[in-house]
PDB file of C-alpha atoms in Angstrom:
ATOM      1  CA  MET A   1      97.934 104.505  94.703  1.00  0.00           C
ATOM      2  CA  LEU A   2     100.222 103.727  91.792  1.00  0.00           C
ATOM      3  CA  THR A   3     103.031 105.425  93.601  1.00  0.00           C
ATOM      4  CA  SER A   4     102.763 103.261  96.456  1.00  0.00           C
ATOM      5  CA  ILE A   5     102.484 100.413  93.753  1.00  0.00           C
ATOM      6  CA  HIS A   6     105.403 100.998  92.016  1.00  0.00           C
ATOM      7  CA  GLY A   7     106.990 101.392  94.978  1.00  0.00           C
ATOM      8  CA  ILE A   8     105.977  98.199  96.575  1.00  0.00           C
ATOM      9  CA  SER A   9     107.280  96.397  93.513  1.00  0.00           C
ATOM     10  CA  GLU A  10     110.752  97.915  93.578  1.00  0.00           C
ATOM     11  CA  LEU A  11     110.936  96.753  97.310  1.00  0.00           C
ATOM     12  CA  LEU A  12     109.713  93.003  96.383  1.00  0.00           C
ATOM     13  CA  ASN A  13     112.100  92.889  93.130  1.00  0.00           C
ATOM     14  CA  SER A  14     114.836  94.205  95.588  1.00  0.00           C
ATOM     15  CA  TRP A  15     114.123  91.163  97.751  1.00  0.00           C
ATOM     16  CA  LEU A  16     113.929  88.334  95.276  1.00  0.00           C
ATOM     17  CA  SER A  17     117.139  89.582  93.022  1.00  0.00           C
ATOM     18  CA  GLN A  18     118.956  88.465  96.143  1.00  0.00           C
ATOM     19  CA  GLN A  19     117.371  84.847  96.692  1.00  0.00           C
ATOM     20  CA  VAL A  20     116.410  83.790  93.025  1.00  0.00           C
ATOM     21  CA  THR A  21     118.790  82.381  90.602  1.00  0.00           C
ATOM     22  CA  GLN A  22     119.815  84.924  87.905  1.00  0.00           C
ATOM     23  CA  GLU A  23     118.115  82.968  85.067  1.00  0.00           C
ATOM     24  CA  GLY A  24     114.623  83.053  87.420  1.00  0.00           C
ATOM     25  CA  PHE A  25     114.637  86.537  88.337  1.00  0.00           C
ATOM     26  CA  ALA A  26     115.479  87.328  84.264  1.00  0.00           C
ATOM     27  CA  TRP A  27     112.437  85.489  83.494  1.00  0.00           C
ATOM     28  CA  LEU A  28     110.368  87.049  86.537  1.00  0.00           C
ATOM     29  CA  SER A  29     111.288  90.785  85.450  1.00  0.00           C
ATOM     30  CA  GLU A  30     110.098  90.255  81.617  1.00  0.00           C
ATOM     31  CA  LYS A  31     106.834  88.746  82.354  1.00  0.00           C
ATOM     32  CA  GLN A  32     106.448  91.879  84.458  1.00  0.00           C
ATOM     33  CA  LYS A  33     107.513  93.805  81.398  1.00  0.00           C
ATOM     34  CA  GLN A  34     105.088  91.915  79.299  1.00  0.00           C
ATOM     35  CA  ILE A  35     102.248  91.839  81.529  1.00  0.00           C
ATOM     36  CA  SER A  36     102.481  95.710  82.462  1.00  0.00           C
ATOM     37  CA  ALA A  37     102.549  96.202  78.846  1.00  0.00           C
ATOM     38  CA  ASP A  38      98.798  95.178  78.229  1.00  0.00           C
ATOM     39  CA  ALA A  39      99.922  91.740  76.682  1.00  0.00           C
ATOM     40  CA  ASN A  40      97.291  89.154  75.918  1.00  0.00           C
ATOM     41  CA  VAL A  41      95.623  87.883  79.255  1.00  0.00           C
ATOM     42  CA  ARG A  42      97.075  84.474  78.826  1.00  0.00           C
ATOM     43  CA  VAL A  43     100.486  85.639  79.267  1.00  0.00           C
ATOM     44  CA  PHE A  44      99.521  86.566  82.902  1.00  0.00           C
ATOM     45  CA  PHE A  45      97.717  83.468  83.485  1.00  0.00           C
ATOM     46  CA  ALA A  46     100.495  81.332  82.414  1.00  0.00           C
ATOM     47  CA  ALA A  47     102.908  83.055  84.053  1.00  0.00           C
ATOM     48  CA  PHE A  48     101.331  82.891  87.485  1.00  0.00           C
ATOM     49  CA  SER A  49     101.032  79.277  87.238  1.00  0.00           C
ATOM     50  CA  ALA A  50     104.535  78.895  86.183  1.00  0.00           C
ATOM     51  CA  VAL A  51     105.968  81.213  89.375  1.00  0.00           C
ATOM     52  CA  PRO A  52     107.462  78.038  91.467  1.00  0.00           C
ATOM     53  CA  ARG A  53     109.160  76.702  88.442  1.00  0.00           C
ATOM     54  CA  TYR A  54     111.539  79.695  88.461  1.00  0.00           C
ATOM     55  CA  THR A  55     111.632  80.958  91.661  1.00  0.00           C
ATOM     56  CA  GLY A  56     111.510  77.712  94.251  1.00  0.00           C
ATOM     57  CA  LYS A  57     109.067  77.939  97.034  1.00  0.00           C
ATOM     58  CA  GLU A  58     111.531  78.819  99.766  1.00  0.00           C
ATOM     59  CA  LYS A  59     110.941  81.120 102.472  1.00  0.00           C
ATOM     60  CA  LEU A  60     111.595  84.786 101.813  1.00  0.00           C
ATOM     61  CA  GLU A  61     114.403  85.797 104.434  1.00  0.00           C
ATOM     62  CA  LEU A  62     114.053  89.523 105.028  1.00  0.00           C
ATOM     63  CA  THR A  63     115.769  91.316 107.703  1.00  0.00           C
ATOM     64  CA  HIS A  64     114.176  93.807 110.172  1.00  0.00           C
ATOM     65  CA  SER A  65     115.233  96.722 108.037  1.00  0.00           C
ATOM     66  CA  ASP A  66     113.404  94.870 105.324  1.00  0.00           C
ATOM     67  CA  LEU A  67     109.861  94.504 107.681  1.00  0.00           C
ATOM     68  CA  GLN A  68     110.559  98.121 108.573  1.00  0.00           C
ATOM     69  CA  ALA A  69     110.437  99.637 104.696  1.00  0.00           C
ATOM     70  CA  ALA A  70     107.020  97.327 104.135  1.00  0.00           C
ATOM     71  CA  ASP A  71     105.672  99.061 107.141  1.00  0.00           C
ATOM     72  CA  ARG A  72     106.685 102.479 105.628  1.00  0.00           C
ATOM     73  CA  MET A  73     105.701 101.659 102.225  1.00  0.00           C
ATOM     74  CA  ARG A  74     102.358 100.275 103.241  1.00  0.00           C
ATOM     75  CA  ARG A  75     100.774 100.566 106.742  1.00  0.00           C
ATOM     76  CA  ASP A  76     101.050  97.448 108.314  1.00  0.00           C
ATOM     77  CA  TRP A  77     102.132  95.197 105.510  1.00  0.00           C
ATOM     78  CA  TYR A  78     104.193  92.049 107.149  1.00  0.00           C
ATOM     79  CA  PRO A  79     105.687  89.805 104.584  1.00  0.00           C
ATOM     80  CA  GLY A  80     107.637  88.147 106.974  1.00  0.00           C
ATOM     81  CA  ASP A  81     106.319  85.376 106.635  1.00  0.00           C
ATOM     82  CA  TRP A  82     105.884  84.783 102.567  1.00  0.00           C
ATOM     83  CA  SER A  83     108.247  82.825 100.601  1.00  0.00           C
ATOM     84  CA  VAL A  84     109.656  83.515  96.990  1.00  0.00           C
ATOM     85  CA  ASP A  85     107.216  82.402  95.113  1.00  0.00           C
ATOM     86  CA  GLN A  86     104.091  83.996  97.040  1.00  0.00           C
ATOM     87  CA  ALA A  87     106.439  87.503  96.698  1.00  0.00           C
ATOM     88  CA  ALA A  88     106.783  86.994  92.451  1.00  0.00           C
ATOM     89  CA  ARG A  89     103.041  86.140  92.002  1.00  0.00           C
ATOM     90  CA  THR A  90     102.210  89.157  93.945  1.00  0.00           C
ATOM     91  CA  LEU A  91     104.837  90.983  91.805  1.00  0.00           C
ATOM     92  CA  LEU A  92     103.151  89.726  88.633  1.00  0.00           C
ATOM     93  CA  VAL A  93      99.526  90.508  89.959  1.00  0.00           C
ATOM     94  CA  LEU A  94     100.998  94.569  90.669  1.00  0.00           C
ATOM     95  CA  ALA A  95     101.830  94.325  87.092  1.00  0.00           C
ATOM     96  CA  LEU A  96      98.649  94.329  85.389  1.00  0.00           C
ATOM     97  CA  PRO A  97      97.442  97.313  83.974  1.00  0.00           C
ATOM     98  CA  GLN A  98      94.955  98.773  86.488  1.00  0.00           C
ATOM     99  CA  GLU A  99      94.056 102.514  84.422  1.00  0.00           C
ATOM    100  CA  ASP A 100      90.678 100.372  83.242  1.00  0.00           C
ATOM    101  CA  MET A 101      88.906  99.185  86.908  1.00  0.00           C
ATOM    102  CA  GLN A 102      86.627  97.028  85.398  1.00  0.00           C
ATOM    103  CA  LYS A 103      89.350  94.915  82.898  1.00  0.00           C
ATOM    104  CA  TYR A 104      91.773  95.073  86.377  1.00  0.00           C
ATOM    105  CA  LEU A 105      88.640  93.585  88.482  1.00  0.00           C
ATOM    106  CA  ARG A 106      88.138  91.053  85.667  1.00  0.00           C
ATOM    107  CA  SER A 107      91.336  89.593  85.471  1.00  0.00           C
ATOM    108  CA  LEU A 108      91.806  89.238  88.873  1.00  0.00           C
ATOM    109  CA  ASP A 109      88.316  87.667  89.288  1.00  0.00           C
ATOM    110  CA  GLN A 110      89.218  85.073  87.017  1.00  0.00           C
ATOM    111  CA  ILE A 111      92.644  84.021  88.295  1.00  0.00           C
ATOM    112  CA  PHE A 112      91.064  83.860  92.226  1.00  0.00           C
ATOM    113  CA  SER A 113      88.628  81.507  90.764  1.00  0.00           C
ATOM    114  CA  THR A 114      91.018  79.200  88.837  1.00  0.00           C
ATOM    115  CA  ALA A 115      93.859  79.487  91.476  1.00  0.00           C
ATOM    116  CA  ASP A 116      94.692  76.237  93.824  1.00  0.00           C
ATOM    117  CA  VAL A 117      95.525  76.945  96.981  1.00  0.00           C
ATOM    118  CA  GLY A 118      98.758  77.701  96.847  1.00  0.00           C
ATOM    119  CA  GLU A 119      97.898  80.323  94.545  1.00  0.00           C
ATOM    120  CA  LEU A 120      95.107  81.695  96.380  1.00  0.00           C
ATOM    121  CA  VAL A 121      97.153  82.269  99.594  1.00  0.00           C
ATOM    122  CA  ALA A 122      99.358  84.254  97.743  1.00  0.00           C
ATOM    123  CA  LEU A 123      96.375  85.967  96.094  1.00  0.00           C
ATOM    124  CA  TYR A 124      95.073  86.639  99.410  1.00  0.00           C
ATOM    125  CA  GLN A 125      98.102  87.584 101.084  1.00  0.00           C
ATOM    126  CA  SER A 126      98.563  90.715  98.204  1.00  0.00           C
ATOM    127  CA  LEU A 127      95.074  92.176  99.181  1.00  0.00           C
ATOM    128  CA  PRO A 128      96.413  94.905 100.904  1.00  0.00           C
ATOM    129  CA  LEU A 129      98.460  95.736  98.436  1.00  0.00           C
ATOM    130  CA  LEU A 130      96.242  95.956  94.960  1.00  0.00           C
ATOM    131  CA  PRO A 131      94.439  98.974  93.817  1.00  0.00           C
ATOM    132  CA  TYR A 132      91.151  99.735  94.154  1.00  0.00           C
ATOM    133  CA  PRO A 133      90.635  97.847  97.668  1.00  0.00           C
ATOM    134  CA  GLU A 134      87.089  98.853  98.249  1.00  0.00           C
ATOM    135  CA  GLN A 135      85.802  96.718  95.499  1.00  0.00           C
ATOM    136  CA  LEU A 136      87.839  93.767  96.909  1.00  0.00           C
ATOM    137  CA  ARG A 137      85.542  93.294  99.863  1.00  0.00           C
ATOM    138  CA  LYS A 138      83.295  90.274  98.877  1.00  0.00           C
ATOM    139  CA  ARG A 139      86.642  88.640  97.554  1.00  0.00           C
ATOM    140  CA  ALA A 140      88.287  88.754 101.065  1.00  0.00           C
ATOM    141  CA  ALA A 141      85.090  87.637 102.684  1.00  0.00           C
ATOM    142  CA  GLU A 142      85.185  84.060 100.439  1.00  0.00           C
ATOM    143  CA  GLY A 143      88.628  83.533 101.858  1.00  0.00           C
ATOM    144  CA  VAL A 144      87.552  84.015 105.209  1.00  0.00           C
ATOM    145  CA  ARG A 145      84.351  81.512 104.493  1.00  0.00           C
ATOM    146  CA  SER A 146      87.341  78.985 102.839  1.00  0.00           C
ATOM    147  CA  ASN A 147      87.064  75.579 104.484  1.00  0.00           C
ATOM    148  CA  MET A 148      90.834  75.780 103.648  1.00  0.00           C
ATOM    149  CA  THR A 149      92.770  76.897 106.756  1.00  0.00           C
ATOM    150  CA  SER A 150      95.784  78.293 104.633  1.00  0.00           C
ATOM    151  CA  VAL A 151      93.596  80.183 102.727  1.00  0.00           C
ATOM    152  CA  PHE A 152      91.435  81.548 105.600  1.00  0.00           C
ATOM    153  CA  ASN A 153      94.620  82.443 107.480  1.00  0.00           C
ATOM    154  CA  ALA A 154      95.645  84.270 104.508  1.00  0.00           C
ATOM    155  CA  VAL A 155      93.255  86.673 104.686  1.00  0.00           C
ATOM    156  CA  ALA A 156      93.034  86.598 108.871  1.00  0.00           C
ATOM    157  CA  LEU A 157      96.861  86.518 110.097  1.00  0.00           C
ATOM    158  CA  ARG A 158      99.169  89.398 109.605  1.00  0.00           C
ATOM    159  CA  ASN A 159      97.056  90.972 106.690  1.00  0.00           C
ATOM    160  CA  PRO A 160      96.045  94.642 107.570  1.00  0.00           C
ATOM    161  CA  TYR A 161      93.169  94.485 104.944  1.00  0.00           C
ATOM    162  CA  PRO A 162      90.389  92.662 106.788  1.00  0.00           C
ATOM    163  CA  ALA A 163      90.931  95.492 109.763  1.00  0.00           C
ATOM    164  CA  ASP A 164      91.286  98.248 107.110  1.00  0.00           C
ATOM    165  CA  TYR A 165      88.083  97.124 104.909  1.00  0.00           C
ATOM    166  CA  PHE A 166      85.904  94.646 106.685  1.00  0.00           C
ATOM    167  CA  ASP A 167      82.326  96.122 108.272  1.00  0.00           C
ATOM    168  CA  ASN A 168      81.630  94.815 111.565  1.00  0.00           C
ATOM    169  CA  ILE A 169      79.216  92.037 110.571  1.00  0.00           C
ATOM    170  CA  ALA A 170      82.480  90.609 108.519  1.00  0.00           C
ATOM    171  CA  TRP A 171      85.133  91.191 110.863  1.00  0.00           C
ATOM    172  CA  ASN A 172      83.459  89.791 113.566  1.00  0.00           C
ATOM    173  CA  GLN A 173      82.862  86.390 112.162  1.00  0.00           C
ATOM    174  CA  MET A 174      87.026  86.154 111.029  1.00  0.00           C
ATOM    175  CA  ILE A 175      87.298  86.585 114.643  1.00  0.00           C
ATOM    176  CA  LEU A 176      85.072  83.921 115.535  1.00  0.00           C
ATOM    177  CA  LYS A 177      86.214  81.547 113.134  1.00  0.00           C
ATOM    178  CA  ALA A 178      89.428  82.024 114.000  1.00  0.00           C
ATOM    179  CA  LEU A 179      88.580  80.959 117.029  1.00  0.00           C
ATOM    180  CA  PHE A 180      86.619  77.563 115.912  1.00  0.00           C
ATOM    181  CA  VAL A 181      89.573  76.931 113.360  1.00  0.00           C
ATOM    182  CA  GLY A 182      92.633  76.979 115.965  1.00  0.00           C
ATOM    183  CA  SER A 183      94.446  80.343 114.641  1.00  0.00           C
ATOM    184  CA  PRO A 184      96.155  82.839 116.816  1.00  0.00           C
ATOM    185  CA  LEU A 185      94.078  85.772 117.962  1.00  0.00           C
ATOM    186  CA  HIS A 186      97.414  87.958 118.223  1.00  0.00           C
ATOM    187  CA  SER A 187      98.226  87.120 114.757  1.00  0.00           C
ATOM    188  CA  ILE A 188      95.140  89.506 113.598  1.00  0.00           C
ATOM    189  CA  GLN A 189      96.224  93.173 112.854  1.00  0.00           C
ATOM    190  CA  GLY A 190      93.933  95.604 113.777  1.00  0.00           C
ATOM    191  CA  PHE A 191      92.347  93.426 116.860  1.00  0.00           C
ATOM    192  CA  ASP A 192      92.388  96.093 119.415  1.00  0.00           C
ATOM    193  CA  ARG A 193      91.496  98.811 117.037  1.00  0.00           C
ATOM    194  CA  ARG A 194      87.844  96.908 115.571  1.00  0.00           C
ATOM    195  CA  ALA A 195      86.832  96.362 119.192  1.00  0.00           C
ATOM    196  CA  ASN A 196      83.530  96.899 119.278  1.00  0.00           C
ATOM    197  CA  PRO A 197      80.184  95.629 121.540  1.00  0.00           C
ATOM    198  CA  GLU A 198      78.540  92.895 119.189  1.00  0.00           C
ATOM    199  CA  LEU A 199      82.241  90.996 119.639  1.00  0.00           C
ATOM    200  CA  ALA A 200      82.284  91.576 122.981  1.00  0.00           C
ATOM    201  CA  ARG A 201      79.086  89.753 123.036  1.00  0.00           C
ATOM    202  CA  MET A 202      79.806  86.872 120.327  1.00  0.00           C
ATOM    203  CA  LEU A 203      83.329  86.240 122.375  1.00  0.00           C
ATOM    204  CA  ILE A 204      81.315  86.035 125.803  1.00  0.00           C
ATOM    205  CA  ASP A 205      78.933  83.723 124.242  1.00  0.00           C
ATOM    206  CA  TYR A 206      81.654  81.518 122.988  1.00  0.00           C
ATOM    207  CA  VAL A 207      83.411  81.151 126.453  1.00  0.00           C
ATOM    208  CA  ARG A 208      80.225  80.480 127.894  1.00  0.00           C
ATOM    209  CA  GLU A 209      80.009  77.478 125.698  1.00  0.00           C
ATOM    210  CA  ARG A 210      83.126  76.296 125.917  1.00  0.00           C
ATOM    211  CA  LEU A 211      82.620  76.313 129.764  1.00  0.00           C
ATOM    212  CA  ALA A 212      79.161  74.529 129.557  1.00  0.00           C
ATOM    213  CA  ALA A 213      80.712  71.985 127.426  1.00  0.00           C
ATOM    214  CA  LYS A 214      83.569  71.540 130.392  1.00  0.00           C
ATOM    215  CA  ARG A 215      86.397  72.584 127.620  1.00  0.00           C
ATOM    216  CA  SER A 216      89.344  74.654 128.388  1.00  0.00           C
ATOM    217  CA  VAL A 217      89.735  78.335 127.185  1.00  0.00           C
ATOM    218  CA  SER A 218      92.880  79.494 126.089  1.00  0.00           C
ATOM    219  CA  PRO A 219      94.737  82.442 128.143  1.00  0.00           C
ATOM    220  CA  GLU A 220      94.840  84.599 124.572  1.00  0.00           C
ATOM    221  CA  LEU A 221      90.698  84.344 124.518  1.00  0.00           C
ATOM    222  CA  TRP A 222      90.356  85.435 128.073  1.00  0.00           C
ATOM    223  CA  HIS A 223      92.697  87.952 127.437  1.00  0.00           C
ATOM    224  CA  ALA A 224      91.094  89.564 124.305  1.00  0.00           C
ATOM    225  CA  VAL A 225      87.314  88.981 126.057  1.00  0.00           C
ATOM    226  CA  GLU A 226      88.671  91.083 128.979  1.00  0.00           C
ATOM    227  CA  GLN A 227      89.974  94.331 126.705  1.00  0.00           C
ATOM    228  CA  LEU A 228      86.840  94.109 124.545  1.00  0.00           C
ATOM    229  CA  ALA A 229      83.855  93.190 127.385  1.00  0.00           C
ATOM    230  CA  ASP A 230      82.810  95.816 130.077  1.00  0.00           C
ATOM    231  CA  ALA A 231      82.991  94.568 133.699  1.00  0.00           C
ATOM    232  CA  GLU A 232      79.171  94.187 133.708  1.00  0.00           C
ATOM    233  CA  LEU A 233      78.919  91.905 130.828  1.00  0.00           C
ATOM    234  CA  LEU A 234      82.090  90.256 132.209  1.00  0.00           C
ATOM    235  CA  THR A 235      79.812  88.959 135.325  1.00  0.00           C
ATOM    236  CA  GLU A 236      77.407  86.981 132.749  1.00  0.00           C
ATOM    237  CA  ILE A 237      80.201  84.346 133.316  1.00  0.00           C
ATOM    238  CA  PRO A 238      79.674  81.906 136.030  1.00  0.00           C
ATOM    239  CA  ASP A 239      83.011  82.246 138.131  1.00  0.00           C
ATOM    240  CA  PHE A 240      84.685  84.358 135.384  1.00  0.00           C
ATOM    241  CA  LEU A 241      87.117  86.080 137.684  1.00  0.00           C
ATOM    242  CA  ALA A 242      88.000  82.923 139.744  1.00  0.00           C
ATOM    243  CA  ILE A 243      88.630  80.824 136.423  1.00  0.00           C
ATOM    244  CA  ARG A 244      90.804  83.510 134.719  1.00  0.00           C
ATOM    245  CA  ASN A 245      92.672  83.638 137.915  1.00  0.00           C
TER     246      ASN A 245
END
């Protein structure tokens, strides 16, 4: 894992070096060195908060080749929607010494518990890149429960972590919440791979409730239901075939 983290950091640095001012990139490089040398944790917290002042918040401009390189570095990693400050904050988190798991996780817990919304988005987007991913399930589940849609989306959309590490209960709850908050199902990675009978039942129930309330069902949801549910289950929705066609 340490090797891949090093490669991810190199990739992020190469992208940022092309978009951040020389002064800003020099500051970021120095903070990475200080943090990786096990400097006082206050250095990390102060730098993490200060990132946008040095990098700005512009969109991270990536080419198709850049995105392919990201996917090779970490399967299904898609930073195409990231901003430069989110990438820089990810670099600082990756710079934290990782040999002592408990110490690392304590630092991570501290930054999550004190982060503002923008910082939380960056942290949740970085989950699939961090060491000890199995230890981060509860933290990821907290993001799914957030009442801030931007935080929920940082976990649920374009993020391979849930599909790789959530159990079926957490996964199904995330899918259902995506429907309630209007997040696009097609942006949830691993949707087809994580299909399960209970999710099919939940989606059928959701469709039934929408129809009973005479509310529309998006074409995307119809497609999801057809993918997951068997023919017998689909017959439980009155006039399903007529409605979908």
